[in-house]
mmCIF file with all atom_site columns, C-alpha atoms in Angstrom:
data_model
loop_
_atom_site.group_PDB
_atom_site.id
_atom_site.type_symbol
_atom_site.label_atom_id
_atom_site.label_alt_id
_atom_site.label_comp_id
_atom_site.label_asym_id
_atom_site.label_entity_id
_atom_site.label_seq_id
_atom_site.pdbx_PDB_ins_code
_atom_site.Cartn_x
_atom_site.Cartn_y
_atom_site.Cartn_z
_atom_site.occupancy
_atom_site.B_iso_or_equiv
_atom_site.pdbx_formal_charge
_atom_site.auth_seq_id
_atom_site.auth_comp_id
_atom_site.auth_asym_id
_atom_site.auth_atom_id
_atom_site.pdbx_PDB_model_num
ATOM 1   C CA . MET A 1 1   ? 0.000  0.000   0.000   1.00 38.00 ? 1   MET A CA 1
ATOM 2   C CA . SER A 1 2   ? 1.647  3.219   -1.120  1.00 41.00 ? 2   SER A CA 1
ATOM 3   C CA . ARG A 1 3   ? 0.897  6.393   0.721   1.00 45.00 ? 3   ARG A CA 1
ATOM 4   C CA . PRO A 1 4   ? -0.445 9.557   -0.894  1.00 46.00 ? 4   PRO A CA 1
ATOM 5   C CA . ALA A 1 5   ? 2.264  12.052  -1.777  1.00 44.00 ? 5   ALA A CA 1
ATOM 6   C CA . ASP A 1 6   ? 0.496  14.972  -0.103  1.00 48.00 ? 6   ASP A CA 1
ATOM 7   C CA . ARG A 1 7   ? 0.288  13.105  3.207   1.00 45.00 ? 7   ARG A CA 1
ATOM 8   C CA . THR A 1 8   ? 3.980  12.300  3.075   1.00 50.00 ? 8   THR A CA 1
ATOM 9   C CA . ARG A 1 9   ? 4.813  15.924  2.313   1.00 72.00 ? 9   ARG A CA 1
ATOM 10  C CA . LYS A 1 10  ? 2.657  17.204  5.149   1.00 84.00 ? 10  LYS A CA 1
ATOM 11  C CA . SER A 1 11  ? 4.171  14.781  7.652   1.00 82.00 ? 11  SER A CA 1
ATOM 12  C CA . GLN A 1 12  ? 7.669  15.892  6.684   1.00 83.00 ? 12  GLN A CA 1
ATOM 13  C CA . VAL A 1 13  ? 6.727  19.571  7.050   1.00 87.00 ? 13  VAL A CA 1
ATOM 14  C CA . VAL A 1 14  ? 5.263  18.880  10.503  1.00 88.00 ? 14  VAL A CA 1
ATOM 15  C CA . ALA A 1 15  ? 8.375  16.929  11.567  1.00 86.00 ? 15  ALA A CA 1
ATOM 16  C CA . GLU A 1 16  ? 10.635 19.773  10.432  1.00 86.00 ? 16  GLU A CA 1
ATOM 17  C CA . ARG A 1 17  ? 8.546  22.436  12.198  1.00 90.00 ? 17  ARG A CA 1
ATOM 18  C CA . LEU A 1 18  ? 8.444  20.460  15.443  1.00 90.00 ? 18  LEU A CA 1
ATOM 19  C CA . LEU A 1 19  ? 12.203 19.999  15.238  1.00 86.00 ? 19  LEU A CA 1
ATOM 20  C CA . GLU A 1 20  ? 12.624 23.769  14.770  1.00 88.00 ? 20  GLU A CA 1
ATOM 21  C CA . ARG A 1 21  ? 10.697 24.297  18.010  1.00 91.00 ? 21  ARG A CA 1
ATOM 22  C CA . MET A 1 22  ? 12.938 21.824  19.802  1.00 88.00 ? 22  MET A CA 1
ATOM 23  C CA . ARG A 1 23  ? 16.081 23.538  18.515  1.00 85.00 ? 23  ARG A CA 1
ATOM 24  C CA . SER A 1 24  ? 14.789 26.980  19.496  1.00 88.00 ? 24  SER A CA 1
ATOM 25  C CA . GLY A 1 25  ? 14.043 25.852  23.043  1.00 88.00 ? 25  GLY A CA 1
ATOM 26  C CA . GLN A 1 26  ? 10.284 26.247  22.700  1.00 91.00 ? 26  GLN A CA 1
ATOM 27  C CA . TYR A 1 27  ? 10.064 22.513  23.386  1.00 90.00 ? 27  TYR A CA 1
ATOM 28  C CA . ALA A 1 28  ? 12.846 21.808  25.878  1.00 90.00 ? 28  ALA A CA 1
ATOM 29  C CA . ILE A 1 29  ? 14.225 18.342  26.556  1.00 89.00 ? 29  ILE A CA 1
ATOM 30  C CA . GLY A 1 30  ? 11.739 16.459  28.720  1.00 89.00 ? 30  GLY A CA 1
ATOM 31  C CA . THR A 1 31  ? 8.737  18.464  27.501  1.00 89.00 ? 31  THR A CA 1
ATOM 32  C CA . ARG A 1 32  ? 5.616  16.456  26.745  1.00 91.00 ? 32  ARG A CA 1
ATOM 33  C CA . LEU A 1 33  ? 4.415  17.212  23.226  1.00 92.00 ? 33  LEU A CA 1
ATOM 34  C CA . PRO A 1 34  ? 0.758  18.057  22.560  1.00 91.00 ? 34  PRO A CA 1
ATOM 35  C CA . SER A 1 35  ? -1.455 15.109  21.674  1.00 89.00 ? 35  SER A CA 1
ATOM 36  C CA . GLU A 1 36  ? -1.943 13.926  18.116  1.00 88.00 ? 36  GLU A CA 1
ATOM 37  C CA . ARG A 1 37  ? -5.389 15.530  18.106  1.00 91.00 ? 37  ARG A CA 1
ATOM 38  C CA . GLU A 1 38  ? -4.040 18.875  19.269  1.00 92.00 ? 38  GLU A CA 1
ATOM 39  C CA . LEU A 1 39  ? -1.188 18.849  16.757  1.00 91.00 ? 39  LEU A CA 1
ATOM 40  C CA . ALA A 1 40  ? -3.527 17.856  13.928  1.00 91.00 ? 40  ALA A CA 1
ATOM 41  C CA . ALA A 1 41  ? -5.803 20.801  14.762  1.00 92.00 ? 41  ALA A CA 1
ATOM 42  C CA . GLU A 1 42  ? -2.862 23.218  15.005  1.00 92.00 ? 42  GLU A CA 1
ATOM 43  C CA . PHE A 1 43  ? -1.204 22.181  11.737  1.00 91.00 ? 43  PHE A CA 1
ATOM 44  C CA . LYS A 1 44  ? -4.517 21.525  9.967   1.00 91.00 ? 44  LYS A CA 1
ATOM 45  C CA . VAL A 1 45  ? -3.513 18.052  8.834   1.00 91.00 ? 45  VAL A CA 1
ATOM 46  C CA . SER A 1 46  ? -4.808 14.547  9.500   1.00 89.00 ? 46  SER A CA 1
ATOM 47  C CA . ARG A 1 47  ? -3.824 12.556  12.570  1.00 88.00 ? 47  ARG A CA 1
ATOM 48  C CA . ASN A 1 48  ? -2.127 10.077  10.207  1.00 84.00 ? 48  ASN A CA 1
ATOM 49  C CA . ALA A 1 49  ? 0.199  12.863  9.057   1.00 85.00 ? 49  ALA A CA 1
ATOM 50  C CA . ILE A 1 50  ? 0.936  13.761  12.685  1.00 88.00 ? 50  ILE A CA 1
ATOM 51  C CA . ARG A 1 51  ? 1.538  10.117  13.557  1.00 84.00 ? 51  ARG A CA 1
ATOM 52  C CA . GLU A 1 52  ? 4.062  9.801   10.721  1.00 81.00 ? 52  GLU A CA 1
ATOM 53  C CA . ALA A 1 53  ? 5.801  13.037  11.741  1.00 85.00 ? 53  ALA A CA 1
ATOM 54  C CA . LEU A 1 54  ? 6.163  11.758  15.299  1.00 86.00 ? 54  LEU A CA 1
ATOM 55  C CA . GLN A 1 55  ? 7.426  8.449   13.968  1.00 81.00 ? 55  GLN A CA 1
ATOM 56  C CA . VAL A 1 56  ? 10.135 10.266  12.024  1.00 81.00 ? 56  VAL A CA 1
ATOM 57  C CA . LEU A 1 57  ? 11.167 12.182  15.155  1.00 84.00 ? 57  LEU A CA 1
ATOM 58  C CA . GLN A 1 58  ? 11.138 9.005   17.227  1.00 81.00 ? 58  GLN A CA 1
ATOM 59  C CA . LEU A 1 59  ? 13.360 7.245   14.696  1.00 78.00 ? 59  LEU A CA 1
ATOM 60  C CA . SER A 1 60  ? 15.770 10.192  14.638  1.00 77.00 ? 60  SER A CA 1
ATOM 61  C CA . GLY A 1 61  ? 15.947 10.129  18.439  1.00 77.00 ? 61  GLY A CA 1
ATOM 62  C CA . HIS A 1 62  ? 14.308 13.517  19.031  1.00 83.00 ? 62  HIS A CA 1
ATOM 63  C CA . VAL A 1 63  ? 11.171 12.059  20.598  1.00 83.00 ? 63  VAL A CA 1
ATOM 64  C CA . ASP A 1 64  ? 10.722 9.395   23.256  1.00 81.00 ? 64  ASP A CA 1
ATOM 65  C CA . THR A 1 65  ? 7.306  7.726   23.200  1.00 74.00 ? 65  THR A CA 1
ATOM 66  C CA . ARG A 1 66  ? 6.064  6.229   26.442  1.00 72.00 ? 66  ARG A CA 1
ATOM 67  C CA . LEU A 1 67  ? 3.046  3.987   26.084  1.00 68.00 ? 67  LEU A CA 1
ATOM 68  C CA . GLY A 1 68  ? 0.080  5.597   27.792  1.00 70.00 ? 68  GLY A CA 1
ATOM 69  C CA . ASP A 1 69  ? 1.975  8.783   28.663  1.00 78.00 ? 69  ASP A CA 1
ATOM 70  C CA . GLY A 1 70  ? 2.577  10.391  25.277  1.00 83.00 ? 70  GLY A CA 1
ATOM 71  C CA . SER A 1 71  ? 5.625  11.712  23.456  1.00 86.00 ? 71  SER A CA 1
ATOM 72  C CA . PHE A 1 72  ? 8.442  13.637  25.127  1.00 88.00 ? 72  PHE A CA 1
ATOM 73  C CA . VAL A 1 73  ? 11.331 15.633  23.694  1.00 89.00 ? 73  VAL A CA 1
ATOM 74  C CA . SER A 1 74  ? 14.612 13.783  24.071  1.00 83.00 ? 74  SER A CA 1
ATOM 75  C CA . GLU A 1 75  ? 18.213 14.468  23.137  1.00 76.00 ? 75  GLU A CA 1
ATOM 76  C CA . PRO A 1 76  ? 19.416 12.321  20.220  1.00 69.00 ? 76  PRO A CA 1
ATOM 77  C CA . HIS A 1 77  ? 22.704 10.491  20.695  1.00 60.00 ? 77  HIS A CA 1
ATOM 78  C CA . LEU A 1 78  ? 24.041 9.907   17.202  1.00 54.00 ? 78  LEU A CA 1
ATOM 79  C CA . ASP A 1 79  ? 27.453 8.277   16.915  1.00 54.00 ? 79  ASP A CA 1
ATOM 80  C CA . GLY A 1 80  ? 29.711 7.951   13.915  1.00 48.00 ? 80  GLY A CA 1
ATOM 81  C CA . GLY A 1 81  ? 29.768 11.641  13.004  1.00 45.00 ? 81  GLY A CA 1
ATOM 82  C CA . PHE A 1 82  ? 26.095 11.832  12.005  1.00 48.00 ? 82  PHE A CA 1
ATOM 83  C CA . ASP A 1 83  ? 24.274 15.048  12.836  1.00 57.00 ? 83  ASP A CA 1
ATOM 84  C CA . ASP A 1 84  ? 20.703 16.081  13.574  1.00 59.00 ? 84  ASP A CA 1
ATOM 85  C CA . ASP A 1 85  ? 19.787 16.676  9.954   1.00 67.00 ? 85  ASP A CA 1
ATOM 86  C CA . ALA A 1 86  ? 21.165 13.311  8.841   1.00 70.00 ? 86  ALA A CA 1
ATOM 87  C CA . GLY A 1 87  ? 19.036 11.617  11.494  1.00 69.00 ? 87  GLY A CA 1
ATOM 88  C CA . LEU A 1 88  ? 15.919 13.456  10.376  1.00 72.00 ? 88  LEU A CA 1
ATOM 89  C CA . LEU A 1 89  ? 16.488 12.630  6.709   1.00 71.00 ? 89  LEU A CA 1
ATOM 90  C CA . ALA A 1 90  ? 17.111 8.964   7.508   1.00 70.00 ? 90  ALA A CA 1
ATOM 91  C CA . GLY A 1 91  ? 13.956 8.879   9.635   1.00 72.00 ? 91  GLY A CA 1
ATOM 92  C CA . ILE A 1 92  ? 11.923 10.357  6.783   1.00 74.00 ? 92  ILE A CA 1
ATOM 93  C CA . SER A 1 93  ? 13.380 7.853   4.314   1.00 70.00 ? 93  SER A CA 1
ATOM 94  C CA . ILE A 1 94  ? 12.604 4.866   6.559   1.00 73.00 ? 94  ILE A CA 1
ATOM 95  C CA . THR A 1 95  ? 9.071  6.070   7.299   1.00 74.00 ? 95  THR A CA 1
ATOM 96  C CA . GLU A 1 96  ? 8.287  6.633   3.619   1.00 72.00 ? 96  GLU A CA 1
ATOM 97  C CA . SER A 1 97  ? 9.176  3.037   2.721   1.00 74.00 ? 97  SER A CA 1
ATOM 98  C CA . LEU A 1 98  ? 7.416  1.175   5.542   1.00 77.00 ? 98  LEU A CA 1
ATOM 99  C CA . ASP A 1 99  ? 3.977  0.692   3.944   1.00 79.00 ? 99  ASP A CA 1
ATOM 100 C CA . ILE A 1 100 ? 5.326  -0.550  0.641   1.00 85.00 ? 100 ILE A CA 1
ATOM 101 C CA . ARG A 1 101 ? 7.925  -2.765  2.342   1.00 87.00 ? 101 ARG A CA 1
ATOM 102 C CA . GLU A 1 102 ? 5.190  -4.399  4.415   1.00 88.00 ? 102 GLU A CA 1
ATOM 103 C CA . ALA A 1 103 ? 3.087  -5.170  1.344   1.00 91.00 ? 103 ALA A CA 1
ATOM 104 C CA . VAL A 1 104 ? 5.918  -6.321  -0.917  1.00 93.00 ? 104 VAL A CA 1
ATOM 105 C CA . GLU A 1 105 ? 7.661  -8.440  1.719   1.00 94.00 ? 105 GLU A CA 1
ATOM 106 C CA . LEU A 1 106 ? 4.396  -10.130 2.656   1.00 95.00 ? 106 LEU A CA 1
ATOM 107 C CA . SER A 1 107 ? 3.792  -11.003 -0.994  1.00 96.00 ? 107 SER A CA 1
ATOM 108 C CA . SER A 1 108 ? 7.277  -12.425 -1.438  1.00 97.00 ? 108 SER A CA 1
ATOM 109 C CA . ALA A 1 109 ? 7.031  -14.444 1.801   1.00 97.00 ? 109 ALA A CA 1
ATOM 110 C CA . LEU A 1 110 ? 3.675  -15.965 0.822   1.00 97.00 ? 110 LEU A CA 1
ATOM 111 C CA . LEU A 1 111 ? 5.030  -16.965 -2.574  1.00 97.00 ? 111 LEU A CA 1
ATOM 112 C CA . ALA A 1 112 ? 8.152  -18.375 -0.907  1.00 97.00 ? 112 ALA A CA 1
ATOM 113 C CA . CYS A 1 113 ? 5.872  -20.663 1.119   1.00 96.00 ? 113 CYS A CA 1
ATOM 114 C CA . ARG A 1 114 ? 4.798  -22.272 -2.146  1.00 96.00 ? 114 ARG A CA 1
ATOM 115 C CA . ARG A 1 115 ? 7.909  -21.996 -4.294  1.00 97.00 ? 115 ARG A CA 1
ATOM 116 C CA . ALA A 1 116 ? 10.958 -22.215 -2.035  1.00 97.00 ? 116 ALA A CA 1
ATOM 117 C CA . THR A 1 117 ? 13.408 -24.962 -2.923  1.00 97.00 ? 117 THR A CA 1
ATOM 118 C CA . ARG A 1 118 ? 15.402 -26.992 -0.428  1.00 97.00 ? 118 ARG A CA 1
ATOM 119 C CA . SER A 1 119 ? 18.396 -24.775 -1.208  1.00 97.00 ? 119 SER A CA 1
ATOM 120 C CA . ASP A 1 120 ? 16.318 -21.637 -0.490  1.00 97.00 ? 120 ASP A CA 1
ATOM 121 C CA . LEU A 1 121 ? 15.208 -23.016 2.870   1.00 97.00 ? 121 LEU A CA 1
ATOM 122 C CA . LEU A 1 122 ? 18.760 -23.948 3.877   1.00 97.00 ? 122 LEU A CA 1
ATOM 123 C CA . LYS A 1 123 ? 19.900 -20.392 3.105   1.00 97.00 ? 123 LYS A CA 1
ATOM 124 C CA . LEU A 1 124 ? 17.013 -19.026 5.154   1.00 96.00 ? 124 LEU A CA 1
ATOM 125 C CA . GLN A 1 125 ? 17.874 -21.198 8.146   1.00 96.00 ? 125 GLN A CA 1
ATOM 126 C CA . ALA A 1 126 ? 21.553 -20.249 7.841   1.00 97.00 ? 126 ALA A CA 1
ATOM 127 C CA . VAL A 1 127 ? 20.831 -16.519 8.003   1.00 97.00 ? 127 VAL A CA 1
ATOM 128 C CA . VAL A 1 128 ? 18.714 -17.047 11.145  1.00 97.00 ? 128 VAL A CA 1
ATOM 129 C CA . VAL A 1 129 ? 21.751 -18.655 12.785  1.00 97.00 ? 129 VAL A CA 1
ATOM 130 C CA . GLU A 1 130 ? 23.785 -15.645 11.651  1.00 97.00 ? 130 GLU A CA 1
ATOM 131 C CA . LEU A 1 131 ? 21.241 -13.311 13.294  1.00 96.00 ? 131 LEU A CA 1
ATOM 132 C CA . GLU A 1 132 ? 21.531 -15.230 16.553  1.00 96.00 ? 132 GLU A CA 1
ATOM 133 C CA . GLU A 1 133 ? 25.328 -15.025 16.456  1.00 97.00 ? 133 GLU A CA 1
ATOM 134 C CA . HIS A 1 134 ? 25.317 -11.265 15.866  1.00 95.00 ? 134 HIS A CA 1
ATOM 135 C CA . LEU A 1 135 ? 23.037 -10.720 18.851  1.00 93.00 ? 135 LEU A CA 1
ATOM 136 C CA . GLU A 1 136 ? 25.182 -12.939 21.062  1.00 94.00 ? 136 GLU A CA 1
ATOM 137 C CA . GLN A 1 137 ? 28.041 -10.553 20.224  1.00 94.00 ? 137 GLN A CA 1
ATOM 138 C CA . HIS A 1 138 ? 25.774 -7.489  20.719  1.00 91.00 ? 138 HIS A CA 1
ATOM 139 C CA . ASP A 1 139 ? 26.679 -6.408  17.192  1.00 91.00 ? 139 ASP A CA 1
ATOM 140 C CA . TYR A 1 140 ? 23.459 -4.594  16.311  1.00 89.00 ? 140 TYR A CA 1
ATOM 141 C CA . LYS A 1 141 ? 24.859 -3.064  13.140  1.00 87.00 ? 141 LYS A CA 1
ATOM 142 C CA . ALA A 1 142 ? 25.765 -6.451  11.645  1.00 91.00 ? 142 ALA A CA 1
ATOM 143 C CA . TYR A 1 143 ? 22.480 -7.883  12.960  1.00 92.00 ? 143 TYR A CA 1
ATOM 144 C CA . LEU A 1 144 ? 20.330 -5.291  11.218  1.00 87.00 ? 144 LEU A CA 1
ATOM 145 C CA . LEU A 1 145 ? 22.180 -5.671  7.944   1.00 89.00 ? 145 LEU A CA 1
ATOM 146 C CA . ALA A 1 146 ? 21.666 -9.432  8.193   1.00 93.00 ? 146 ALA A CA 1
ATOM 147 C CA . THR A 1 147 ? 17.901 -8.910  8.620   1.00 93.00 ? 147 THR A CA 1
ATOM 148 C CA . LEU A 1 148 ? 17.939 -7.207  5.229   1.00 91.00 ? 148 LEU A CA 1
ATOM 149 C CA . ASP A 1 149 ? 19.790 -10.209 3.822   1.00 94.00 ? 149 ASP A CA 1
ATOM 150 C CA . LEU A 1 150 ? 17.020 -12.415 5.217   1.00 96.00 ? 150 LEU A CA 1
ATOM 151 C CA . HIS A 1 151 ? 14.363 -10.445 3.342   1.00 95.00 ? 151 HIS A CA 1
ATOM 152 C CA . MET A 1 152 ? 16.449 -10.679 0.173   1.00 96.00 ? 152 MET A CA 1
ATOM 153 C CA . ILE A 1 153 ? 16.686 -14.464 0.565   1.00 97.00 ? 153 ILE A CA 1
ATOM 154 C CA . ILE A 1 154 ? 12.905 -14.653 1.037   1.00 97.00 ? 154 ILE A CA 1
ATOM 155 C CA . ALA A 1 155 ? 12.386 -12.592 -2.111  1.00 96.00 ? 155 ALA A CA 1
ATOM 156 C CA . ALA A 1 156 ? 14.720 -14.901 -4.049  1.00 97.00 ? 156 ALA A CA 1
ATOM 157 C CA . ALA A 1 157 ? 12.746 -17.877 -2.715  1.00 97.00 ? 157 ALA A CA 1
ATOM 158 C CA . SER A 1 158 ? 9.563  -16.410 -4.208  1.00 97.00 ? 158 SER A CA 1
ATOM 159 C CA . HIS A 1 159 ? 11.121 -16.955 -7.661  1.00 97.00 ? 159 HIS A CA 1
ATOM 160 C CA . SER A 1 160 ? 9.238  -13.876 -8.861  1.00 97.00 ? 160 SER A CA 1
ATOM 161 C CA . PRO A 1 161 ? 11.484 -11.520 -10.869 1.00 96.00 ? 161 PRO A CA 1
ATOM 162 C CA . TYR A 1 162 ? 9.171  -8.582  -10.173 1.00 95.00 ? 162 TYR A CA 1
ATOM 163 C CA . LEU A 1 163 ? 9.151  -9.115  -6.399  1.00 95.00 ? 163 LEU A CA 1
ATOM 164 C CA . ILE A 1 164 ? 12.900 -9.732  -6.332  1.00 96.00 ? 164 ILE A CA 1
ATOM 165 C CA . LYS A 1 165 ? 13.424 -6.410  -8.116  1.00 94.00 ? 165 LYS A CA 1
ATOM 166 C CA . MET A 1 166 ? 11.071 -4.537  -5.753  1.00 92.00 ? 166 MET A CA 1
ATOM 167 C CA . VAL A 1 167 ? 12.565 -6.003  -2.573  1.00 93.00 ? 167 VAL A CA 1
ATOM 168 C CA . THR A 1 168 ? 16.095 -5.327  -3.848  1.00 93.00 ? 168 THR A CA 1
ATOM 169 C CA . GLU A 1 169 ? 15.301 -1.666  -4.538  1.00 89.00 ? 169 GLU A CA 1
ATOM 170 C CA . LEU A 1 170 ? 13.617 -1.163  -1.167  1.00 87.00 ? 170 LEU A CA 1
ATOM 171 C CA . THR A 1 171 ? 16.341 -3.024  0.693   1.00 87.00 ? 171 THR A CA 1
ATOM 172 C CA . ASP A 1 172 ? 19.122 -1.040  -0.963  1.00 85.00 ? 172 ASP A CA 1
ATOM 173 C CA . ARG A 1 173 ? 17.397 2.180   0.027   1.00 79.00 ? 173 ARG A CA 1
ATOM 174 C CA . HIS A 1 174 ? 16.845 0.987   3.583   1.00 77.00 ? 174 HIS A CA 1
ATOM 175 C CA . ARG A 1 175 ? 20.417 -0.275  3.916   1.00 78.00 ? 175 ARG A CA 1
ATOM 176 C CA . ASP A 1 176 ? 21.732 3.293   3.671   1.00 72.00 ? 176 ASP A CA 1
ATOM 177 C CA . ASP A 1 177 ? 19.542 4.384   6.597   1.00 71.00 ? 177 ASP A CA 1
ATOM 178 C CA . GLN A 1 178 ? 19.988 1.312   8.785   1.00 70.00 ? 178 GLN A CA 1
ATOM 179 C CA . TRP A 1 179 ? 22.518 3.075   11.032  1.00 67.00 ? 179 TRP A CA 1
ATOM 180 C CA . LEU A 1 180 ? 19.674 5.102   12.534  1.00 67.00 ? 180 LEU A CA 1
ATOM 181 C CA . LEU A 1 181 ? 17.928 1.976   13.807  1.00 70.00 ? 181 LEU A CA 1
ATOM 182 C CA . HIS A 1 182 ? 20.978 0.391   15.406  1.00 67.00 ? 182 HIS A CA 1
ATOM 183 C CA . GLU A 1 183 ? 21.675 3.683   17.213  1.00 69.00 ? 183 GLU A CA 1
ATOM 184 C CA . GLN A 1 184 ? 18.468 3.055   19.184  1.00 71.00 ? 184 GLN A CA 1
ATOM 185 C CA . TYR A 1 185 ? 18.660 -0.701  19.640  1.00 78.00 ? 185 TYR A CA 1
ATOM 186 C CA . THR A 1 186 ? 18.360 -2.214  23.111  1.00 82.00 ? 186 THR A CA 1
ATOM 187 C CA . PRO A 1 187 ? 18.521 -5.879  24.196  1.00 86.00 ? 187 PRO A CA 1
ATOM 188 C CA . ASP A 1 188 ? 14.706 -5.965  24.476  1.00 87.00 ? 188 ASP A CA 1
ATOM 189 C CA . ILE A 1 189 ? 14.177 -4.556  20.980  1.00 85.00 ? 189 ILE A CA 1
ATOM 190 C CA . ALA A 1 190 ? 16.801 -6.936  19.603  1.00 88.00 ? 190 ALA A CA 1
ATOM 191 C CA . ALA A 1 191 ? 15.097 -9.908  21.241  1.00 91.00 ? 191 ALA A CA 1
ATOM 192 C CA . PHE A 1 192 ? 11.733 -8.912  19.769  1.00 91.00 ? 192 PHE A CA 1
ATOM 193 C CA . SER A 1 193 ? 13.287 -8.478  16.335  1.00 91.00 ? 193 SER A CA 1
ATOM 194 C CA . LEU A 1 194 ? 15.000 -11.863 16.443  1.00 94.00 ? 194 LEU A CA 1
ATOM 195 C CA . GLU A 1 195 ? 11.767 -13.569 17.501  1.00 95.00 ? 195 GLU A CA 1
ATOM 196 C CA . VAL A 1 196 ? 9.820  -11.978 14.639  1.00 94.00 ? 196 VAL A CA 1
ATOM 197 C CA . HIS A 1 197 ? 12.420 -12.801 11.979  1.00 96.00 ? 197 HIS A CA 1
ATOM 198 C CA . ARG A 1 198 ? 12.928 -16.346 13.283  1.00 97.00 ? 198 ARG A CA 1
ATOM 199 C CA . ASP A 1 199 ? 9.153  -16.913 13.296  1.00 97.00 ? 199 ASP A CA 1
ATOM 200 C CA . LEU A 1 200 ? 8.920  -15.626 9.731   1.00 97.00 ? 200 LEU A CA 1
ATOM 201 C CA . ALA A 1 201 ? 11.657 -17.968 8.546   1.00 97.00 ? 201 ALA A CA 1
ATOM 202 C CA . ASN A 1 202 ? 10.125 -20.938 10.372  1.00 97.00 ? 202 ASN A CA 1
ATOM 203 C CA . ALA A 1 203 ? 6.699  -20.167 8.892   1.00 97.00 ? 203 ALA A CA 1
ATOM 204 C CA . ILE A 1 204 ? 8.140  -20.312 5.380   1.00 97.00 ? 204 ILE A CA 1
ATOM 205 C CA . VAL A 1 205 ? 9.985  -23.557 6.132   1.00 96.00 ? 205 VAL A CA 1
ATOM 206 C CA . ASP A 1 206 ? 6.721  -25.010 7.506   1.00 97.00 ? 206 ASP A CA 1
ATOM 207 C CA . LYS A 1 207 ? 4.717  -23.595 4.559   1.00 96.00 ? 207 LYS A CA 1
ATOM 208 C CA . ASP A 1 208 ? 2.376  -21.959 7.081   1.00 97.00 ? 208 ASP A CA 1
ATOM 209 C CA . GLN A 1 209 ? 0.875  -18.953 5.318   1.00 96.00 ? 209 GLN A CA 1
ATOM 210 C CA . LEU A 1 210 ? -1.155 -17.788 8.321   1.00 97.00 ? 210 LEU A CA 1
ATOM 211 C CA . ALA A 1 211 ? 2.005  -17.727 10.431  1.00 97.00 ? 211 ALA A CA 1
ATOM 212 C CA . VAL A 1 212 ? 3.738  -15.757 7.669   1.00 97.00 ? 212 VAL A CA 1
ATOM 213 C CA . ILE A 1 213 ? 0.983  -13.129 7.776   1.00 96.00 ? 213 ILE A CA 1
ATOM 214 C CA . ASP A 1 214 ? 1.153  -12.976 11.579  1.00 95.00 ? 214 ASP A CA 1
ATOM 215 C CA . SER A 1 215 ? 4.940  -12.556 11.634  1.00 94.00 ? 215 SER A CA 1
ATOM 216 C CA . ASN A 1 216 ? 4.905  -9.895  8.933   1.00 92.00 ? 216 ASN A CA 1
ATOM 217 C CA . THR A 1 217 ? 2.139  -7.982  10.733  1.00 91.00 ? 217 THR A CA 1
ATOM 218 C CA . ARG A 1 218 ? 4.033  -8.067  14.025  1.00 91.00 ? 218 ARG A CA 1
ATOM 219 C CA . HIS A 1 219 ? 7.177  -6.859  12.256  1.00 88.00 ? 219 HIS A CA 1
ATOM 220 C CA . TYR A 1 220 ? 5.502  -3.741  10.906  1.00 82.00 ? 220 TYR A CA 1
ATOM 221 C CA . GLU A 1 221 ? 2.854  -3.016  13.526  1.00 79.00 ? 221 GLU A CA 1
ATOM 222 C CA . ASP A 1 222 ? 4.552  -3.965  16.798  1.00 73.00 ? 222 ASP A CA 1
ATOM 223 C CA . TYR A 1 223 ? 8.276  -3.370  16.180  1.00 65.00 ? 223 TYR A CA 1
ATOM 224 C CA . PRO A 1 224 ? 9.077  -0.905  19.031  1.00 60.00 ? 224 PRO A CA 1
ATOM 225 C CA . VAL A 1 225 ? 11.758 1.120   17.240  1.00 59.00 ? 225 VAL A CA 1
ATOM 226 C CA . LEU A 1 226 ? 9.514  1.754   14.242  1.00 58.00 ? 226 LEU A CA 1
ATOM 227 C CA . HIS A 1 227 ? 6.346  3.022   15.822  1.00 52.00 ? 227 HIS A CA 1
ATOM 228 C CA . HIS A 1 228 ? 4.807  5.903   17.661  1.00 46.00 ? 228 HIS A CA 1
ATOM 229 C CA . GLN A 1 229 ? 1.843  5.276   19.939  1.00 46.00 ? 229 GLN A CA 1
ATOM 230 C CA . ASP A 1 230 ? 0.037  8.288   21.387  1.00 45.00 ? 230 ASP A CA 1
#
């Protein structure tokens, strides 16, 4: 499901204007942001646009979302020489691709259930072991890059040239922004991620399409580092 261009544009404008307020001191660190409803009324946009703007700011480390309490201004801690603007741009890029990644990766996984060869399944199981090893070493950067490899292997197992092309393009784009996610990784988030990716791989090996749908949904709707909840 692609998102309308005007909604994406509005969410980016809102994210940039909120960030300006944070930089100016209008919203100091620790300040609770207005609710989605209040922000939507102020900026005259939909709550979906506000939700995406807050997601961008959460990804870039400028906002800390606490379930049931709201969103609070936080101070981003970006290593590796990346600055505020780089974090915001990476957050926008990741947010823009989420809907289409969810749809395309679900399609490729469902086809992989039917078309995967023994060789495909062995590669899938091998990359899950690699994920486990990276987390044992607390190497979140290598772990996240390996999750992209897993999705590429699933796409290849679909044996659909169109889906392979789409997943490759989306993965290549996401790979450039992956540093922003590993900046915010914690052991709990890593454990959730491993569980979701392992379940997805196992579902394909077992040819369980319902389990594939469940794993894919959890990946994109429950993944803590990807989502804002007001």
